[in-house]
PDB file with one MODEL, atoms N, CA, C and O in Angstrom:
MODEL        1
ATOM      1  N   MET A   1       6.209 -15.028  -2.022  1.00  0.00           N
ATOM      2  CA  MET A   1       4.554 -13.955  -2.119  1.00  0.00           C
ATOM      3  C   MET A   1       4.845 -13.353  -3.144  1.00  0.00           C
ATOM      4  O   MET A   1       5.977 -12.923  -2.925  1.00  0.00           O
ATOM      5  N   SER A   2       4.511 -13.017  -4.221  1.00  0.00           N
ATOM      6  CA  SER A   2       4.686 -12.582  -5.812  1.00  0.00           C
ATOM      7  C   SER A   2       4.705 -11.226  -5.032  1.00  0.00           C
ATOM      8  O   SER A   2       4.477 -11.127  -3.826  1.00  0.00           O
ATOM      9  N   GLU A   3       4.939 -10.424  -5.689  1.00  0.00           N
ATOM     10  CA  GLU A   3       4.991  -9.067  -5.472  1.00  0.00           C
ATOM     11  C   GLU A   3       3.273  -8.047  -6.327  1.00  0.00           C
ATOM     12  O   GLU A   3       2.921  -6.968  -5.850  1.00  0.00           O
ATOM     13  N   ARG A   4       2.709  -8.528  -7.218  1.00  0.00           N
ATOM     14  CA  ARG A   4       1.636  -8.563  -7.668  1.00  0.00           C
ATOM     15  C   ARG A   4       0.257  -9.536  -7.437  1.00  0.00           C
ATOM     16  O   ARG A   4      -0.101 -10.371  -8.268  1.00  0.00           O
ATOM     17  N   ALA A   5      -0.352  -9.310  -6.333  1.00  0.00           N
ATOM     18  CA  ALA A   5      -1.405 -10.660  -6.903  1.00  0.00           C
ATOM     19  C   ALA A   5      -2.650 -10.135  -7.136  1.00  0.00           C
ATOM     20  O   ALA A   5      -3.366  -9.289  -6.600  1.00  0.00           O
ATOM     21  N   ALA A   6      -2.734 -11.122  -8.411  1.00  0.00           N
ATOM     22  CA  ALA A   6      -3.557 -10.523  -9.396  1.00  0.00           C
ATOM     23  C   ALA A   6      -5.549 -11.325  -9.097  1.00  0.00           C
ATOM     24  O   ALA A   6      -5.930 -12.421  -8.687  1.00  0.00           O
ATOM     25  N   PRO A   7      -6.373  -9.934  -9.618  1.00  0.00           N
ATOM     26  CA  PRO A   7      -7.769 -10.528  -9.567  1.00  0.00           C
ATOM     27  C   PRO A   7      -7.608 -11.732 -10.049  1.00  0.00           C
ATOM     28  O   PRO A   7      -6.601 -12.212 -10.570  1.00  0.00           O
ATOM     29  N   PHE A   8      -9.172 -12.458  -9.758  1.00  0.00           N
ATOM     30  CA  PHE A   8      -9.506 -14.423 -10.340  1.00  0.00           C
ATOM     31  C   PHE A   8     -10.279 -13.677 -11.640  1.00  0.00           C
ATOM     32  O   PHE A   8     -10.311 -14.045 -12.814  1.00  0.00           O
ATOM     33  N   HIS A   9     -11.073 -12.141 -10.815  1.00  0.00           N
ATOM     34  CA  HIS A   9     -12.669 -12.089 -12.145  1.00  0.00           C
ATOM     35  C   HIS A   9     -12.795 -10.604 -11.764  1.00  0.00           C
ATOM     36  O   HIS A   9     -12.385 -10.165 -10.690  1.00  0.00           O
ATOM     37  N   CYS A  10     -13.304  -9.966 -12.577  1.00  0.00           N
ATOM     38  CA  CYS A  10     -13.445  -8.560 -12.492  1.00  0.00           C
ATOM     39  C   CYS A  10     -15.178  -8.562 -11.273  1.00  0.00           C
ATOM     40  O   CYS A  10     -16.135  -9.323 -11.133  1.00  0.00           O
ATOM     41  N   PRO A  11     -14.753  -7.308 -10.694  1.00  0.00           N
ATOM     42  CA  PRO A  11     -15.681  -6.848  -9.869  1.00  0.00           C
ATOM     43  C   PRO A  11     -16.936  -6.333 -10.268  1.00  0.00           C
ATOM     44  O   PRO A  11     -17.809  -5.808  -9.577  1.00  0.00           O
ATOM     45  N   TYR A  12     -16.907  -6.512 -11.226  1.00  0.00           N
ATOM     46  CA  TYR A  12     -18.195  -5.323 -11.887  1.00  0.00           C
ATOM     47  C   TYR A  12     -18.857  -6.242 -12.411  1.00  0.00           C
ATOM     48  O   TYR A  12     -20.064  -6.221 -12.171  1.00  0.00           O
ATOM     49  N   CYS A  13     -18.239  -7.530 -13.435  1.00  0.00           N
ATOM     50  CA  CYS A  13     -18.963  -8.606 -14.428  1.00  0.00           C
ATOM     51  C   CYS A  13     -18.414  -9.970 -14.265  1.00  0.00           C
ATOM     52  O   CYS A  13     -18.781 -10.853 -15.039  1.00  0.00           O
ATOM     53  N   GLY A  14     -17.551 -10.217 -13.306  1.00  0.00           N
ATOM     54  CA  GLY A  14     -17.214 -11.377 -12.848  1.00  0.00           C
ATOM     55  C   GLY A  14     -16.585 -12.478 -14.206  1.00  0.00           C
ATOM     56  O   GLY A  14     -16.399 -13.694 -14.167  1.00  0.00           O
ATOM     57  N   ASP A  15     -16.350 -11.423 -15.437  1.00  0.00           N
ATOM     58  CA  ASP A  15     -15.562 -12.478 -16.117  1.00  0.00           C
ATOM     59  C   ASP A  15     -13.961 -12.702 -16.059  1.00  0.00           C
ATOM     60  O   ASP A  15     -13.602 -12.523 -14.895  1.00  0.00           O
ATOM     61  N   GLU A  16     -13.028 -12.981 -16.775  1.00  0.00           N
ATOM     62  CA  GLU A  16     -12.055 -13.301 -16.323  1.00  0.00           C
ATOM     63  C   GLU A  16     -10.846 -12.474 -17.235  1.00  0.00           C
ATOM     64  O   GLU A  16      -9.693 -12.188 -16.912  1.00  0.00           O
ATOM     65  N   ASP A  17     -11.384 -12.289 -18.144  1.00  0.00           N
ATOM     66  CA  ASP A  17     -10.460 -11.222 -19.185  1.00  0.00           C
ATOM     67  C   ASP A  17     -10.045 -10.055 -18.970  1.00  0.00           C
ATOM     68  O   ASP A  17     -10.445  -9.054 -19.564  1.00  0.00           O
ATOM     69  N   LEU A  18      -8.530 -10.112 -17.397  1.00  0.00           N
ATOM     70  CA  LEU A  18      -8.003  -9.359 -17.154  1.00  0.00           C
ATOM     71  C   LEU A  18      -6.918  -9.207 -17.405  1.00  0.00           C
ATOM     72  O   LEU A  18      -6.245 -10.183 -17.738  1.00  0.00           O
ATOM     73  N   ARG A  19      -6.284  -7.761 -17.329  1.00  0.00           N
ATOM     74  CA  ARG A  19      -4.966  -7.607 -17.853  1.00  0.00           C
ATOM     75  C   ARG A  19      -4.538  -6.352 -17.142  1.00  0.00           C
ATOM     76  O   ARG A  19      -5.162  -5.293 -17.213  1.00  0.00           O
ATOM     77  N   PRO A  20      -3.294  -6.560 -16.365  1.00  0.00           N
ATOM     78  CA  PRO A  20      -2.626  -4.913 -16.108  1.00  0.00           C
ATOM     79  C   PRO A  20      -2.994  -3.373 -16.230  1.00  0.00           C
ATOM     80  O   PRO A  20      -3.250  -2.965 -17.363  1.00  0.00           O
ATOM     81  N   GLY A  21      -3.033  -2.680 -15.408  1.00  0.00           N
ATOM     82  CA  GLY A  21      -4.015  -0.912 -16.392  1.00  0.00           C
ATOM     83  C   GLY A  21      -2.369  -0.646 -16.219  1.00  0.00           C
ATOM     84  O   GLY A  21      -1.486  -1.229 -15.590  1.00  0.00           O
ATOM     85  N   GLU A  22      -2.401   0.451 -17.037  1.00  0.00           N
ATOM     86  CA  GLU A  22      -0.762   1.509 -17.126  1.00  0.00           C
ATOM     87  C   GLU A  22      -1.171   2.612 -16.383  1.00  0.00           C
ATOM     88  O   GLU A  22      -0.614   3.698 -16.543  1.00  0.00           O
ATOM     89  N   GLN A  23      -2.467   2.393 -15.250  1.00  0.00           N
ATOM     90  CA  GLN A  23      -2.310   3.673 -14.136  1.00  0.00           C
ATOM     91  C   GLN A  23      -2.020   3.827 -12.905  1.00  0.00           C
ATOM     92  O   GLN A  23      -2.358   4.630 -12.035  1.00  0.00           O
ATOM     93  N   GLY A  24      -0.906   2.371 -12.989  1.00  0.00           N
ATOM     94  CA  GLY A  24       0.344   2.017 -11.710  1.00  0.00           C
ATOM     95  C   GLY A  24       0.061   0.891 -11.406  1.00  0.00           C
ATOM     96  O   GLY A  24      -0.576   0.057 -12.049  1.00  0.00           O
ATOM     97  N   HIS A  25       0.746   0.790  -9.938  1.00  0.00           N
ATOM     98  CA  HIS A  25       0.323  -0.496  -8.978  1.00  0.00           C
ATOM     99  C   HIS A  25      -1.274  -0.841  -8.881  1.00  0.00           C
ATOM    100  O   HIS A  25      -2.073   0.038  -9.206  1.00  0.00           O
ATOM    101  N   GLY A  26      -1.759  -2.158  -8.420  1.00  0.00           N
ATOM    102  CA  GLY A  26      -3.249  -2.286  -8.246  1.00  0.00           C
ATOM    103  C   GLY A  26      -4.104  -2.726  -9.635  1.00  0.00           C
ATOM    104  O   GLY A  26      -4.824  -3.681  -9.925  1.00  0.00           O
ATOM    105  N   ALA A  27      -3.549  -1.285 -10.469  1.00  0.00           N
ATOM    106  CA  ALA A  27      -4.641  -0.997 -11.782  1.00  0.00           C
ATOM    107  C   ALA A  27      -4.568  -2.046 -12.407  1.00  0.00           C
ATOM    108  O   ALA A  27      -3.487  -2.527 -12.746  1.00  0.00           O
ATOM    109  N   TRP A  28      -6.088  -2.759 -12.753  1.00  0.00           N
ATOM    110  CA  TRP A  28      -6.588  -3.447 -13.603  1.00  0.00           C
ATOM    111  C   TRP A  28      -7.471  -3.515 -14.357  1.00  0.00           C
ATOM    112  O   TRP A  28      -8.575  -3.290 -13.862  1.00  0.00           O
ATOM    113  N   GLU A  29      -7.430  -3.840 -15.842  1.00  0.00           N
ATOM    114  CA  GLU A  29      -8.733  -3.388 -16.699  1.00  0.00           C
ATOM    115  C   GLU A  29      -9.075  -4.744 -16.918  1.00  0.00           C
ATOM    116  O   GLU A  29      -8.354  -5.708 -16.661  1.00  0.00           O
ATOM    117  N   CYS A  30     -10.658  -4.779 -17.599  1.00  0.00           N
ATOM    118  CA  CYS A  30     -11.386  -5.365 -17.823  1.00  0.00           C
ATOM    119  C   CYS A  30     -11.022  -5.303 -19.280  1.00  0.00           C
ATOM    120  O   CYS A  30     -10.164  -4.478 -19.592  1.00  0.00           O
ATOM    121  N   GLY A  31     -11.790  -6.400 -20.640  1.00  0.00           N
ATOM    122  CA  GLY A  31     -11.427  -6.868 -21.903  1.00  0.00           C
ATOM    123  C   GLY A  31     -13.140  -6.466 -21.934  1.00  0.00           C
ATOM    124  O   GLY A  31     -13.490  -5.487 -22.592  1.00  0.00           O
ATOM    125  N   ALA A  32     -14.387  -7.473 -21.015  1.00  0.00           N
ATOM    126  CA  ALA A  32     -14.741  -8.183 -21.350  1.00  0.00           C
ATOM    127  C   ALA A  32     -15.886  -6.732 -21.397  1.00  0.00           C
ATOM    128  O   ALA A  32     -16.365  -6.367 -22.471  1.00  0.00           O
ATOM    129  N   CYS A  33     -16.188  -6.061 -20.150  1.00  0.00           N
ATOM    130  CA  CYS A  33     -17.121  -4.760 -19.688  1.00  0.00           C
ATOM    131  C   CYS A  33     -16.123  -3.995 -19.954  1.00  0.00           C
ATOM    132  O   CYS A  33     -16.894  -3.054 -20.140  1.00  0.00           O
ATOM    133  N   ASN A  34     -14.853  -3.414 -20.193  1.00  0.00           N
ATOM    134  CA  ASN A  34     -14.475  -2.119 -20.630  1.00  0.00           C
ATOM    135  C   ASN A  34     -13.677  -1.496 -19.199  1.00  0.00           C
ATOM    136  O   ASN A  34     -12.832  -0.610 -19.326  1.00  0.00           O
ATOM    137  N   ARG A  35     -13.919  -1.870 -18.287  1.00  0.00           N
ATOM    138  CA  ARG A  35     -13.988  -1.683 -16.924  1.00  0.00           C
ATOM    139  C   ARG A  35     -12.171  -1.410 -16.665  1.00  0.00           C
ATOM    140  O   ARG A  35     -11.353  -2.173 -17.180  1.00  0.00           O
ATOM    141  N   ALA A  36     -11.801  -0.353 -15.899  1.00  0.00           N
ATOM    142  CA  ALA A  36     -10.876  -0.210 -15.499  1.00  0.00           C
ATOM    143  C   ALA A  36     -11.043  -0.179 -13.767  1.00  0.00           C
ATOM    144  O   ALA A  36     -11.835   0.595 -13.230  1.00  0.00           O
ATOM    145  N   PHE A  37     -10.245  -1.064 -13.044  1.00  0.00           N
ATOM    146  CA  PHE A  37     -10.324  -0.677 -11.658  1.00  0.00           C
ATOM    147  C   PHE A  37      -8.932  -0.901 -10.514  1.00  0.00           C
ATOM    148  O   PHE A  37      -8.484  -2.041 -10.388  1.00  0.00           O
ATOM    149  N   GLN A  38      -8.434   0.028  -9.877  1.00  0.00           N
ATOM    150  CA  GLN A  38      -7.307  -0.478  -8.976  1.00  0.00           C
ATOM    151  C   GLN A  38      -7.857  -1.374  -7.900  1.00  0.00           C
ATOM    152  O   GLN A  38      -9.064  -1.330  -7.661  1.00  0.00           O
ATOM    153  N   LEU A  39      -6.919  -2.332  -7.108  1.00  0.00           N
ATOM    154  CA  LEU A  39      -6.965  -2.977  -5.787  1.00  0.00           C
ATOM    155  C   LEU A  39      -5.996  -2.477  -5.045  1.00  0.00           C
ATOM    156  O   LEU A  39      -4.844  -2.273  -5.427  1.00  0.00           O
ATOM    157  N   LYS A  40      -6.509  -2.233  -3.801  1.00  0.00           N
ATOM    158  CA  LYS A  40      -5.393  -1.992  -2.933  1.00  0.00           C
ATOM    159  C   LYS A  40      -4.851  -2.704  -1.241  1.00  0.00           C
ATOM    160  O   LYS A  40      -5.750  -2.993  -0.451  1.00  0.00           O
ATOM    161  N   PHE A  41      -3.715  -2.876  -0.921  1.00  0.00           N
ATOM    162  CA  PHE A  41      -4.162  -3.719   0.521  1.00  0.00           C
ATOM    163  C   PHE A  41      -4.173  -2.717   1.562  1.00  0.00           C
ATOM    164  O   PHE A  41      -3.225  -1.937   1.472  1.00  0.00           O
ATOM    165  N   LEU A  42      -4.992  -2.497   2.558  1.00  0.00           N
ATOM    166  CA  LEU A  42      -4.767  -1.344   3.589  1.00  0.00           C
ATOM    167  C   LEU A  42      -4.544  -1.860   4.656  1.00  0.00           C
ATOM    168  O   LEU A  42      -4.685  -1.130   5.637  1.00  0.00           O
ATOM    169  N   GLY A  43      -4.001  -3.679   4.945  1.00  0.00           N
ATOM    170  CA  GLY A  43      -3.477  -3.318   6.029  1.00  0.00           C
ATOM    171  C   GLY A  43      -4.361  -4.707   6.714  1.00  0.00           C
ATOM    172  O   GLY A  43      -5.420  -5.134   6.254  1.00  0.00           O
ATOM    173  N   LEU A  44      -3.710  -5.206   7.786  1.00  0.00           N
ATOM    174  CA  LEU A  44      -4.213  -6.192   9.278  1.00  0.00           C
ATOM    175  C   LEU A  44      -5.386  -5.624   9.515  1.00  0.00           C
ATOM    176  O   LEU A  44      -5.821  -4.521   9.181  1.00  0.00           O
ATOM    177  N   LEU A  45      -5.891  -6.562  10.176  1.00  0.00           N
ATOM    178  CA  LEU A  45      -6.982  -6.147  10.853  1.00  0.00           C
ATOM    179  C   LEU A  45      -6.425  -5.729  12.207  1.00  0.00           C
ATOM    180  O   LEU A  45      -5.203  -5.873  12.193  1.00  0.00           O
ATOM    181  N   ALA A  46      -6.844  -5.294  13.302  1.00  0.00           N
ATOM    182  CA  ALA A  46      -6.430  -5.458  14.887  1.00  0.00           C
ATOM    183  C   ALA A  46      -6.483  -6.455  15.850  1.00  0.00           C
ATOM    184  O   ALA A  46      -5.840  -6.435  16.900  1.00  0.00           O
ATOM    185  N   ARG A  47      -7.355  -7.449  15.446  1.00  0.00           N
ATOM    186  CA  ARG A  47      -7.751  -8.311  15.904  1.00  0.00           C
ATOM    187  C   ARG A  47      -7.258  -9.569  15.737  1.00  0.00           C
ATOM    188  O   ARG A  47      -7.183 -10.524  16.510  1.00  0.00           O
ATOM    189  N   GLY A  48      -6.946  -9.420  14.647  1.00  0.00           N
ATOM    190  CA  GLY A  48      -5.701 -10.462  14.440  1.00  0.00           C
ATOM    191  C   GLY A  48      -6.844 -11.915  13.851  1.00  0.00           C
ATOM    192  O   GLY A  48      -7.995 -11.826  13.422  1.00  0.00           O
ATOM    193  N   VAL A  49      -5.982 -13.173  14.045  1.00  0.00           N
ATOM    194  CA  VAL A  49      -6.941 -14.434  14.063  1.00  0.00           C
ATOM    195  C   VAL A  49      -6.562 -15.225  15.285  1.00  0.00           C
ATOM    196  O   VAL A  49      -5.414 -15.303  15.724  1.00  0.00           O
ATOM    197  N   ARG A  50      -7.639 -15.813  15.804  1.00  0.00           N
ATOM    198  CA  ARG A  50      -7.364 -16.298  16.755  1.00  0.00           C
ATOM    199  C   ARG A  50      -7.910 -18.039  16.890  1.00  0.00           C
ATOM    200  O   ARG A  50      -8.652 -18.674  16.142  1.00  0.00           O
ATOM    201  N   ARG A  51      -7.143 -18.492  18.259  1.00  0.00           N
ATOM    202  CA  ARG A  51      -7.838 -20.307  17.907  1.00  0.00           C
ATOM    203  C   ARG A  51      -8.886 -20.778  18.531  1.00  0.00           C
ATOM    204  O   ARG A  51      -9.020 -20.189  19.604  1.00  0.00           O
ATOM    205  N   THR A  52      -9.571 -21.452  18.378  1.00  0.00           N
ATOM    206  CA  THR A  52     -10.804 -21.957  18.721  1.00  0.00           C
ATOM    207  C   THR A  52     -10.300 -23.087  19.266  1.00  0.00           C
ATOM    208  O   THR A  52      -9.242 -23.490  18.783  1.00  0.00           O
ATOM    209  N   ASP A  53     -11.160 -24.163  20.814  1.00  0.00           N
ATOM    210  CA  ASP A  53     -10.987 -24.784  21.426  1.00  0.00           C
ATOM    211  C   ASP A  53     -10.768 -26.136  20.609  1.00  0.00           C
ATOM    212  O   ASP A  53     -10.320 -27.172  21.101  1.00  0.00           O
ATOM    213  N   ASN A  54     -11.190 -25.945  19.163  1.00  0.00           N
ATOM    214  CA  ASN A  54     -11.421 -27.349  18.212  1.00  0.00           C
ATOM    215  C   ASN A  54     -10.546 -26.822  17.601  1.00  0.00           C
ATOM    216  O   ASN A  54     -10.753 -27.293  16.483  1.00  0.00           O
ATOM    217  N   GLY A  55      -9.291 -25.864  17.454  1.00  0.00           N
ATOM    218  CA  GLY A  55      -7.637 -25.699  16.682  1.00  0.00           C
ATOM    219  C   GLY A  55      -8.356 -24.824  15.952  1.00  0.00           C
ATOM    220  O   GLY A  55      -8.152 -23.656  16.283  1.00  0.00           O
ATOM    221  N   GLY A  56      -9.328 -25.020  14.842  1.00  0.00           N
ATOM    222  CA  GLY A  56      -9.761 -23.995  13.758  1.00  0.00           C
ATOM    223  C   GLY A  56      -9.582 -22.496  13.953  1.00  0.00           C
ATOM    224  O   GLY A  56      -9.067 -22.160  15.020  1.00  0.00           O
ATOM    225  N   GLU A  57      -9.888 -21.647  13.187  1.00  0.00           N
ATOM    226  CA  GLU A  57      -9.254 -20.426  12.970  1.00  0.00           C
ATOM    227  C   GLU A  57     -10.549 -19.812  12.770  1.00  0.00           C
ATOM    228  O   GLU A  57     -11.368 -20.216  11.944  1.00  0.00           O
ATOM    229  N   ALA A  58     -10.682 -19.030  13.384  1.00  0.00           N
ATOM    230  CA  ALA A  58     -11.779 -18.140  14.250  1.00  0.00           C
ATOM    231  C   ALA A  58     -11.544 -16.345  13.494  1.00  0.00           C
ATOM    232  O   ALA A  58     -10.490 -15.768  13.758  1.00  0.00           O
ATOM    233  N   ILE A  59     -12.484 -15.713  12.697  1.00  0.00           N
ATOM    234  CA  ILE A  59     -11.818 -14.904  12.185  1.00  0.00           C
ATOM    235  C   ILE A  59     -12.855 -13.362  13.066  1.00  0.00           C
ATOM    236  O   ILE A  59     -12.534 -12.195  12.843  1.00  0.00           O
TER     237      ILE A  59
ENDMDL
END
């Protein structure tokens, strides 16, 4: 797993012109709409992932 997970598109305009921001870990800047945003991993949900009868994963 990489140290930094990169978003695929801007959450505001949907463009893919993203670059890491200068504000620190998880900060990104969009060149298309000139917005800056930050991504943060909050943790795993307590319920986790359960298997169903057919072998698939249910959330």
